[in-house]
């Protein structure tokens, strides 16, 4: 009887260790958990065009940082930090309140290394052109080079008044098409 009890305990212990190993293998890393939490705490981004996985995630994070008023988080998305802090402050001041409402991102170009994106803020009617691209560290980020508040809030002259109005371009730059 004692031998049977020891075997049962051993089997139970082995099962617990195996289950713990499986659960540890399924656990999310911090980045994934942060993204999932951000996703569930914000309005979904409406998308037009053909983003890459990297450009889509970067633009989504940018809209979340705008909505949260998180200038440091937005500046952290910069591919070059020379003017990132000032630009992030300008963008949050200009578009932060509007980013809490519905936002549509219209993705242009093919997106393997860079994509021009036009953000349409439904509640305010504001329109903002941004650029997502791969930086020197081979990760996606944003070009944050608008330290002048007037430049930061300027509406793009080439963009259609509504998302998808001219269709996403697959070649050339938005100003060329």
Backbone as JSON, one array per atom type, in Angstrom:
{
  "sequence": "XXXXXXXXXXXXXXXXXXXXXXXXXXXXXXXXXXXXXXXXXXXXXXXXXXXXXXXXXXXXXXXXXXXXXXXXXXXXXXXXXXXXXXXXXXXXXXXXXXXXXXXXXXXXXXXXXXXXXXXXXXXXXXXXXXXXXXXXXXXXXXXXXXXXXXXXXXXXXXXXXXXXXXXXXXXXXXXXX",
  "N": [[0.82, -1.19, 0.0], [1.98, 1.24, 0.82], [3.87, 1.56, -1.16], [2.27, 1.96, -3.42], [1.1, 4.41, -2.78], [3.36, 6.07, -2.81], [4.03, 5.87, -5.53], [1.79, 7.05, -6.66], [2.01, 9.66, -5.63], [4.42, 10.37, -6.88], [3.67, 10.26, -9.57], [1.74, 12.27, -9.56], [3.34, 14.48, -8.88], [5.05, 14.56, -11.1], [3.2, 15.14, -13.06], [2.36, 17.7, -12.28], [4.77, 19.15, -12.58], [5.15, 18.85, -15.35], [2.83, 20.13, -16.33], [3.27, 22.7, -15.36], [5.54, 23.39, -16.84], [4.45, 23.4, -19.41], [2.59, 25.49, -19.18], [4.33, 27.63, -18.67], [5.62, 27.77, -21.1], [3.58, 28.75, -22.65], [3.17, 31.27, -21.77], [2.87, 34.81, -22.21], [5.27, 37.17, -23.45], [6.56, 40.26, -22.07], [6.28, 42.36, -23.96], [4.32, 41.42, -25.74], [2.18, 41.14, -23.97], [1.81, 43.79, -23.15], [1.05, 44.94, -25.6], [-1.36, 43.56, -26.06], [-2.86, 44.45, -23.87], [-2.92, 47.23, -24.37], [-4.36, 47.12, -26.78], [-6.87, 46.18, -25.94], [-7.68, 48.29, -24.37], [-8.22, 50.49, -25.96], [-9.86, 52.22, -28.67], [-10.56, 50.44, -31.7], [-8.38, 50.64, -34.5], [-9.28, 51.8, -37.63], [-8.65, 50.55, -40.86], [-7.37, 51.24, -44.06], [-6.16, 50.27, -47.21], [-2.97, 48.62, -47.63], [-1.25, 47.64, -45.21], [1.97, 46.65, -43.87], [2.81, 44.12, -41.48], [4.54, 45.24, -39.58], [4.36, 48.05, -40.08], [1.67, 48.49, -39.55], [1.41, 47.77, -36.8], [3.1, 49.71, -35.66], [1.85, 52.15, -36.38], [-0.6, 51.78, -35.12], [0.23, 51.74, -32.42], [1.19, 54.37, -32.26], [-1.18, 55.88, -32.51], [-2.47, 55.05, -30.18], [-0.68, 56.09, -28.26], [-1.01, 58.81, -28.77], [-3.72, 59.12, -28.06], [-3.55, 58.56, -25.35], [-2.09, 60.66, -24.47], [0.62, 60.38, -24.21], [3.57, 61.5, -24.49], [6.23, 60.67, -24.16], [6.09, 57.92, -24.75], [5.25, 58.06, -27.41], [7.43, 59.43, -28.57], [9.33, 57.47, -28.2], [8.82, 55.76, -30.26], [10.16, 56.74, -32.41], [12.32, 56.64, -35.26], [14.56, 58.12, -35.47], [15.89, 60.04, -33.03], [16.42, 62.79, -32.88], [14.66, 65.01, -33.17], [12.47, 64.05, -31.97], [11.24, 64.32, -29.38], [10.19, 66.98, -29.28], [8.53, 66.89, -31.51], [6.75, 64.84, -30.78], [5.48, 66.05, -28.59], [4.19, 68.15, -29.95], [2.47, 66.69, -31.66], [0.86, 65.29, -29.82], [-0.38, 67.41, -28.48], [-1.82, 68.55, -30.61], [-3.31, 66.43, -31.81], [-4.07, 64.65, -29.82], [-6.55, 64.64, -28.27], [-8.36, 64.13, -30.33], [-7.59, 61.58, -31.1], [-8.76, 59.9, -29.31], [-11.21, 59.3, -30.22], [-12.83, 57.76, -33.08], [-10.43, 56.62, -35.43], [-9.06, 56.47, -38.63], [-6.67, 54.82, -40.56], [-5.03, 55.29, -43.49], [-3.15, 53.49, -45.59], [-0.42, 53.88, -47.72], [1.65, 53.05, -50.57], [3.85, 50.14, -50.84], [4.98, 49.03, -48.51], [7.21, 47.43, -47.59], [9.58, 48.41, -46.48], [8.97, 50.99, -45.83], [6.23, 53.16, -45.25], [3.88, 55.55, -46.21], [1.37, 57.05, -44.35], [-1.91, 58.13, -43.87], [-3.67, 59.65, -41.38], [-6.97, 59.81, -40.33], [-8.99, 61.62, -38.33], [-11.93, 61.07, -36.99], [-13.79, 62.4, -35.23], [-12.85, 65.08, -34.96], [-12.28, 65.82, -37.54], [-9.74, 66.24, -38.4], [-6.73, 65.73, -40.32], [-3.8, 63.87, -40.75], [-0.6, 63.34, -42.03], [1.74, 60.76, -41.79], [4.87, 58.97, -41.48], [5.81, 55.67, -41.5], [8.53, 53.55, -40.95], [11.36, 51.35, -41.43], [13.93, 51.46, -39.13], [17.44, 52.14, -38.37], [18.03, 50.09, -36.62], [16.7, 47.95, -37.57], [14.01, 47.73, -36.85], [10.54, 48.63, -36.89], [9.43, 52.0, -36.95], [8.6, 55.49, -36.43], [8.92, 58.44, -38.44], [9.71, 61.21, -36.86], [9.87, 64.27, -37.24], [9.06, 66.98, -36.89], [9.42, 69.59, -35.38], [8.38, 72.14, -35.36], [5.4, 73.58, -34.38], [3.41, 74.49, -36.21], [4.04, 73.13, -38.56], [3.67, 70.51, -37.68], [0.9, 70.34, -37.33], [-0.08, 70.79, -39.84], [-2.19, 70.13, -42.58], [-2.03, 67.51, -44.97], [-1.53, 68.34, -48.37], [-2.02, 66.75, -50.57], [-3.6, 64.61, -49.89], [-6.69, 62.76, -50.01], [-9.98, 63.98, -49.05], [-11.38, 62.13, -47.52], [-10.88, 58.89, -46.05], [-9.46, 56.44, -48.21], [-10.25, 57.7, -50.47], [-8.78, 58.17, -52.83], [-7.68, 55.8, -53.17], [-5.21, 53.48, -52.08], [-1.85, 53.83, -52.97], [0.33, 51.91, -55.04], [2.77, 52.25, -56.12], [5.37, 54.66, -56.55], [5.47, 57.91, -54.92], [3.19, 59.52, -52.67], [2.98, 62.24, -53.4], [3.73, 62.15, -56.03], [1.77, 60.78, -57.41]],
  "CA": [[0.0, 0.0, 0.0], [2.86, 2.4, 0.88], [4.51, 1.69, -2.46], [1.26, 2.5, -4.31], [0.95, 5.82, -2.42], [4.54, 6.77, -3.33], [3.9, 5.94, -6.99], [0.75, 8.03, -6.94], [2.6, 10.97, -5.37], [5.41, 10.62, -7.92], [2.92, 10.55, -10.8], [1.14, 13.59, -9.38], [4.44, 15.47, -8.95], [5.48, 14.63, -12.49], [2.13, 15.82, -13.8], [2.42, 19.12, -11.91], [5.96, 19.71, -13.22], [4.88, 18.91, -16.79], [1.82, 21.17, -16.57], [3.95, 23.98, -15.14], [6.39, 23.63, -18.01], [3.58, 23.76, -20.54], [2.04, 26.83, -18.94], [5.41, 28.59, -18.83], [5.85, 27.88, -22.54], [2.48, 29.47, -23.26], [3.08, 32.62, -21.19], [3.23, 35.91, -23.1], [6.34, 38.02, -22.98], [6.08, 41.57, -21.66], [5.88, 43.14, -25.13], [3.04, 40.89, -26.21], [1.16, 41.45, -22.97], [1.57, 45.24, -23.25], [0.29, 45.18, -26.83], [-2.72, 43.04, -25.84], [-3.52, 45.36, -22.93], [-3.2, 48.45, -25.14], [-5.41, 46.82, -27.76], [-8.17, 46.06, -25.28], [-8.0, 49.54, -23.71], [-8.38, 51.57, -26.91], [-10.74, 51.99, -29.83], [-9.83, 49.79, -32.79], [-7.96, 51.47, -35.63], [-9.84, 51.39, -38.92], [-7.54, 50.49, -41.8], [-7.59, 51.23, -45.51], [-4.89, 50.03, -47.88], [-2.27, 47.37, -47.4], [-0.09, 47.81, -44.33], [2.73, 45.47, -43.47], [2.59, 43.86, -40.04], [5.33, 46.21, -38.82], [3.83, 49.41, -40.19], [0.38, 48.51, -38.88], [1.63, 47.79, -35.35], [3.7, 50.99, -35.3], [0.83, 53.19, -36.48], [-1.56, 51.52, -34.05], [0.84, 52.21, -31.18], [1.24, 55.83, -32.32], [-2.53, 56.39, -32.23], [-2.7, 54.8, -28.76], [0.1, 57.05, -27.49], [-1.69, 60.09, -28.93], [-4.95, 59.09, -27.26], [-3.17, 58.53, -23.93], [-1.3, 61.85, -24.14], [1.92, 59.84, -23.81], [4.6, 62.03, -25.37], [7.44, 59.83, -24.07], [5.82, 56.69, -25.5], [5.24, 58.39, -28.84], [8.82, 59.72, -28.96], [10.06, 56.19, -28.21], [8.58, 55.09, -31.54], [10.93, 57.43, -33.45], [13.48, 55.96, -35.84], [15.67, 59.04, -35.23], [15.38, 60.8, -31.89], [16.92, 64.16, -32.85], [13.55, 65.95, -32.99], [11.33, 63.22, -31.56], [10.53, 64.83, -28.2], [9.41, 68.16, -29.66], [7.48, 66.46, -32.43], [5.75, 64.09, -30.0], [4.69, 67.05, -27.84], [3.32, 68.83, -30.92], [1.43, 65.78, -32.14], [-0.08, 65.01, -28.73], [-1.16, 68.63, -28.27], [-2.7, 68.79, -31.75], [-4.17, 65.3, -32.18], [-4.32, 63.76, -28.69], [-7.98, 64.52, -27.96], [-9.04, 63.52, -31.48], [-7.22, 60.17, -31.19], [-9.61, 59.14, -28.4], [-12.39, 58.97, -31.01], [-12.49, 56.87, -34.2], [-9.32, 57.01, -36.3], [-8.82, 55.59, -39.78], [-5.33, 54.94, -41.13], [-4.99, 54.95, -44.91], [-1.77, 53.12, -45.87], [0.01, 54.03, -49.1], [2.87, 52.35, -50.96], [3.78, 48.7, -50.62], [5.22, 48.76, -47.1], [8.24, 46.47, -47.17], [10.54, 49.11, -45.63], [8.48, 52.32, -45.5], [4.86, 53.44, -45.69], [3.22, 56.8, -45.89], [0.06, 56.75, -43.78], [-2.71, 59.31, -43.56], [-4.6, 59.41, -40.28], [-8.21, 60.59, -40.38], [-9.59, 61.67, -37.01], [-13.36, 61.22, -37.3], [-14.48, 63.37, -34.39], [-12.39, 66.45, -35.18], [-12.11, 66.09, -38.96], [-8.33, 66.5, -38.69], [-6.03, 64.77, -41.16], [-2.36, 63.95, -40.48], [0.28, 62.43, -42.77], [2.91, 60.3, -41.03], [5.66, 57.97, -42.19], [6.33, 54.52, -40.74], [9.63, 52.95, -41.72], [12.32, 50.55, -40.68], [15.08, 52.26, -38.72], [18.78, 51.53, -38.44], [18.07, 48.88, -35.8], [15.84, 46.97, -38.26], [12.66, 47.65, -36.3], [9.65, 49.66, -37.41], [9.24, 53.19, -36.13], [8.04, 56.64, -37.12], [9.72, 59.62, -38.68], [9.19, 62.29, -36.02], [10.75, 65.39, -37.58], [8.25, 68.19, -37.03], [9.5, 70.33, -34.13], [7.59, 73.36, -35.49], [3.97, 73.24, -34.19], [2.63, 74.74, -37.43], [4.32, 72.01, -39.47], [3.09, 69.3, -37.11], [-0.56, 70.28, -37.51], [-0.44, 71.08, -41.23], [-2.92, 69.09, -43.3], [-1.36, 67.2, -46.23], [-2.23, 68.93, -49.51], [-2.28, 65.74, -51.59], [-4.47, 63.54, -49.37], [-8.12, 62.94, -50.24], [-10.67, 64.43, -47.84], [-11.87, 60.98, -46.76], [-10.02, 57.71, -46.24], [-9.72, 55.61, -49.38], [-10.79, 58.54, -51.54], [-8.05, 57.99, -54.08], [-7.11, 54.46, -53.14], [-3.81, 53.41, -51.7], [-0.95, 53.71, -54.12], [1.23, 50.76, -54.95], [4.09, 52.65, -56.61], [5.56, 56.1, -56.48], [5.18, 58.54, -53.65], [1.89, 60.17, -52.72], [3.04, 63.52, -54.12], [3.94, 61.9, -57.45], [0.59, 60.17, -58.02]],
  "C": [[0.87, 1.26, 0.0], [3.52, 2.65, -0.46], [3.54, 2.33, -3.45], [1.06, 4.0, -4.04], [2.14, 6.64, -2.94], [4.48, 6.91, -4.84], [2.86, 6.99, -7.39], [1.29, 9.45, -6.74], [3.6, 11.34, -6.46], [4.71, 10.99, -9.23], [2.29, 11.93, -10.73], [2.2, 14.69, -9.5], [4.9, 15.66, -10.39], [4.45, 15.38, -13.34], [2.14, 17.33, -13.53], [3.61, 19.79, -12.59], [5.72, 19.85, -14.73], [3.88, 20.01, -17.11], [2.44, 22.55, -16.37], [4.84, 24.35, -16.31], [5.57, 24.04, -19.22], [3.03, 25.17, -20.38], [3.11, 27.9, -19.11], [5.71, 28.81, -20.31], [4.77, 28.68, -23.24], [2.39, 30.92, -22.77], [3.55, 33.66, -22.2], [4.44, 36.63, -22.55], [5.77, 39.4, -22.68], [5.57, 42.41, -22.83], [4.52, 42.7, -25.64], [1.91, 41.25, -25.26], [0.81, 42.94, -23.01], [0.72, 45.55, -24.47], [-1.16, 44.72, -26.65], [-3.5, 43.95, -24.9], [-3.88, 46.66, -23.63], [-4.37, 48.23, -26.09], [-6.79, 46.79, -27.09], [-8.61, 47.36, -24.61], [-8.27, 50.71, -24.65], [-9.38, 51.19, -28.01], [-9.93, 51.3, -30.93], [-9.51, 50.81, -33.9], [-8.62, 50.93, -36.88], [-8.72, 51.51, -39.95], [-8.02, 50.44, -43.23], [-6.22, 51.02, -46.14], [-4.27, 48.72, -47.44], [-1.04, 47.59, -46.52], [0.7, 46.51, -44.21], [2.44, 45.26, -41.99], [3.32, 44.9, -39.19], [4.77, 47.61, -38.88], [2.49, 49.52, -39.47], [0.55, 48.6, -37.36], [2.17, 49.14, -34.9], [2.67, 52.11, -35.34], [-0.22, 53.01, -35.39], [-1.02, 52.04, -32.72], [0.9, 53.74, -31.13], [-0.12, 56.44, -31.98], [-2.85, 56.18, -30.75], [-1.95, 55.82, -27.91], [-0.5, 58.45, -27.6], [-2.91, 60.16, -28.02], [-4.65, 59.15, -25.76], [-2.43, 59.8, -23.5], [0.11, 61.5, -23.72], [3.01, 60.31, -24.76], [5.87, 61.19, -25.34], [7.27, 58.54, -24.87], [5.81, 56.93, -27.0], [6.66, 58.66, -29.33], [9.65, 58.45, -29.03], [9.86, 55.42, -29.51], [9.41, 55.69, -32.68], [12.08, 56.58, -33.96], [14.74, 56.82, -35.69], [15.2, 60.01, -34.15], [15.84, 62.25, -31.82], [15.82, 65.17, -32.56], [12.31, 65.25, -32.44], [10.55, 63.81, -30.39], [9.64, 66.02, -28.55], [8.26, 67.78, -30.58], [6.38, 65.72, -31.69], [4.88, 65.05, -29.2], [3.71, 67.77, -28.77], [2.16, 67.95, -31.36], [0.39, 65.51, -31.05], [-0.97, 66.23, -28.48], [-2.2, 68.82, -29.37], [-3.72, 67.68, -31.97], [-4.57, 64.4, -31.02], [-5.79, 63.56, -28.37], [-8.73, 63.82, -29.09], [-8.76, 62.03, -31.58], [-8.03, 59.3, -30.24], [-10.9, 58.7, -29.1], [-11.96, 58.01, -32.13], [-11.38, 57.47, -35.06], [-9.21, 55.98, -37.41], [-7.43, 55.87, -40.31], [-5.38, 54.44, -42.56], [-3.53, 54.74, -45.29], [-1.49, 53.19, -47.37], [1.32, 53.29, -49.33], [2.79, 50.88, -50.55], [4.24, 48.26, -49.24], [6.27, 47.74, -46.71], [9.27, 47.13, -46.26], [10.04, 50.48, -45.18], [7.04, 52.44, -46.0], [4.43, 54.83, -45.26], [1.81, 56.44, -45.44], [-0.64, 58.08, -43.51], [-3.71, 58.91, -42.49], [-5.78, 60.37, -40.41], [-8.88, 60.49, -39.02], [-11.06, 62.03, -37.18], [-14.03, 62.34, -36.51], [-14.13, 64.82, -34.7], [-12.31, 66.83, -36.65], [-10.67, 66.38, -39.35], [-7.75, 65.37, -39.54], [-4.53, 64.97, -40.93], [-1.62, 62.91, -41.31], [1.45, 62.06, -41.88], [3.67, 59.29, -41.89], [6.14, 56.91, -41.21], [7.43, 53.9, -41.59], [10.52, 52.13, -40.81], [13.53, 51.43, -40.39], [16.38, 51.5, -38.83], [18.89, 50.25, -37.63], [17.17, 47.77, -36.34], [14.49, 46.75, -37.6], [11.85, 48.82, -36.86], [9.53, 50.8, -36.42], [8.63, 54.3, -36.98], [9.1, 57.7, -37.37], [9.06, 60.75, -37.89], [10.1, 63.5, -36.19], [9.96, 66.66, -37.83], [8.27, 68.98, -35.72], [8.72, 71.65, -34.16], [6.1, 73.0, -35.36], [3.11, 73.45, -35.44], [2.82, 73.61, -38.44], [3.64, 70.73, -38.98], [1.59, 69.21, -37.34], [-1.02, 70.57, -38.93], [-1.11, 69.86, -41.89], [-2.19, 68.79, -44.62], [-2.18, 67.71, -47.42], [-2.66, 67.89, -50.54], [-3.33, 64.71, -51.17], [-5.95, 63.81, -49.69], [-8.82, 63.34, -48.94], [-11.21, 63.31, -46.96], [-10.96, 59.79, -47.01], [-10.45, 56.9, -47.46], [-10.23, 56.39, -50.57], [-10.08, 58.4, -52.86], [-7.42, 56.62, -54.15], [-5.65, 54.49, -52.76], [-2.96, 53.17, -52.93], [-0.05, 52.5, -53.93], [2.59, 51.08, -55.52], [4.17, 54.16, -56.57], [5.28, 56.63, -55.09], [3.85, 59.25, -53.76], [1.92, 61.48, -53.5], [3.23, 63.33, -55.61], [2.69, 61.37, -58.13], [-0.61, 61.1, -57.96]]
}
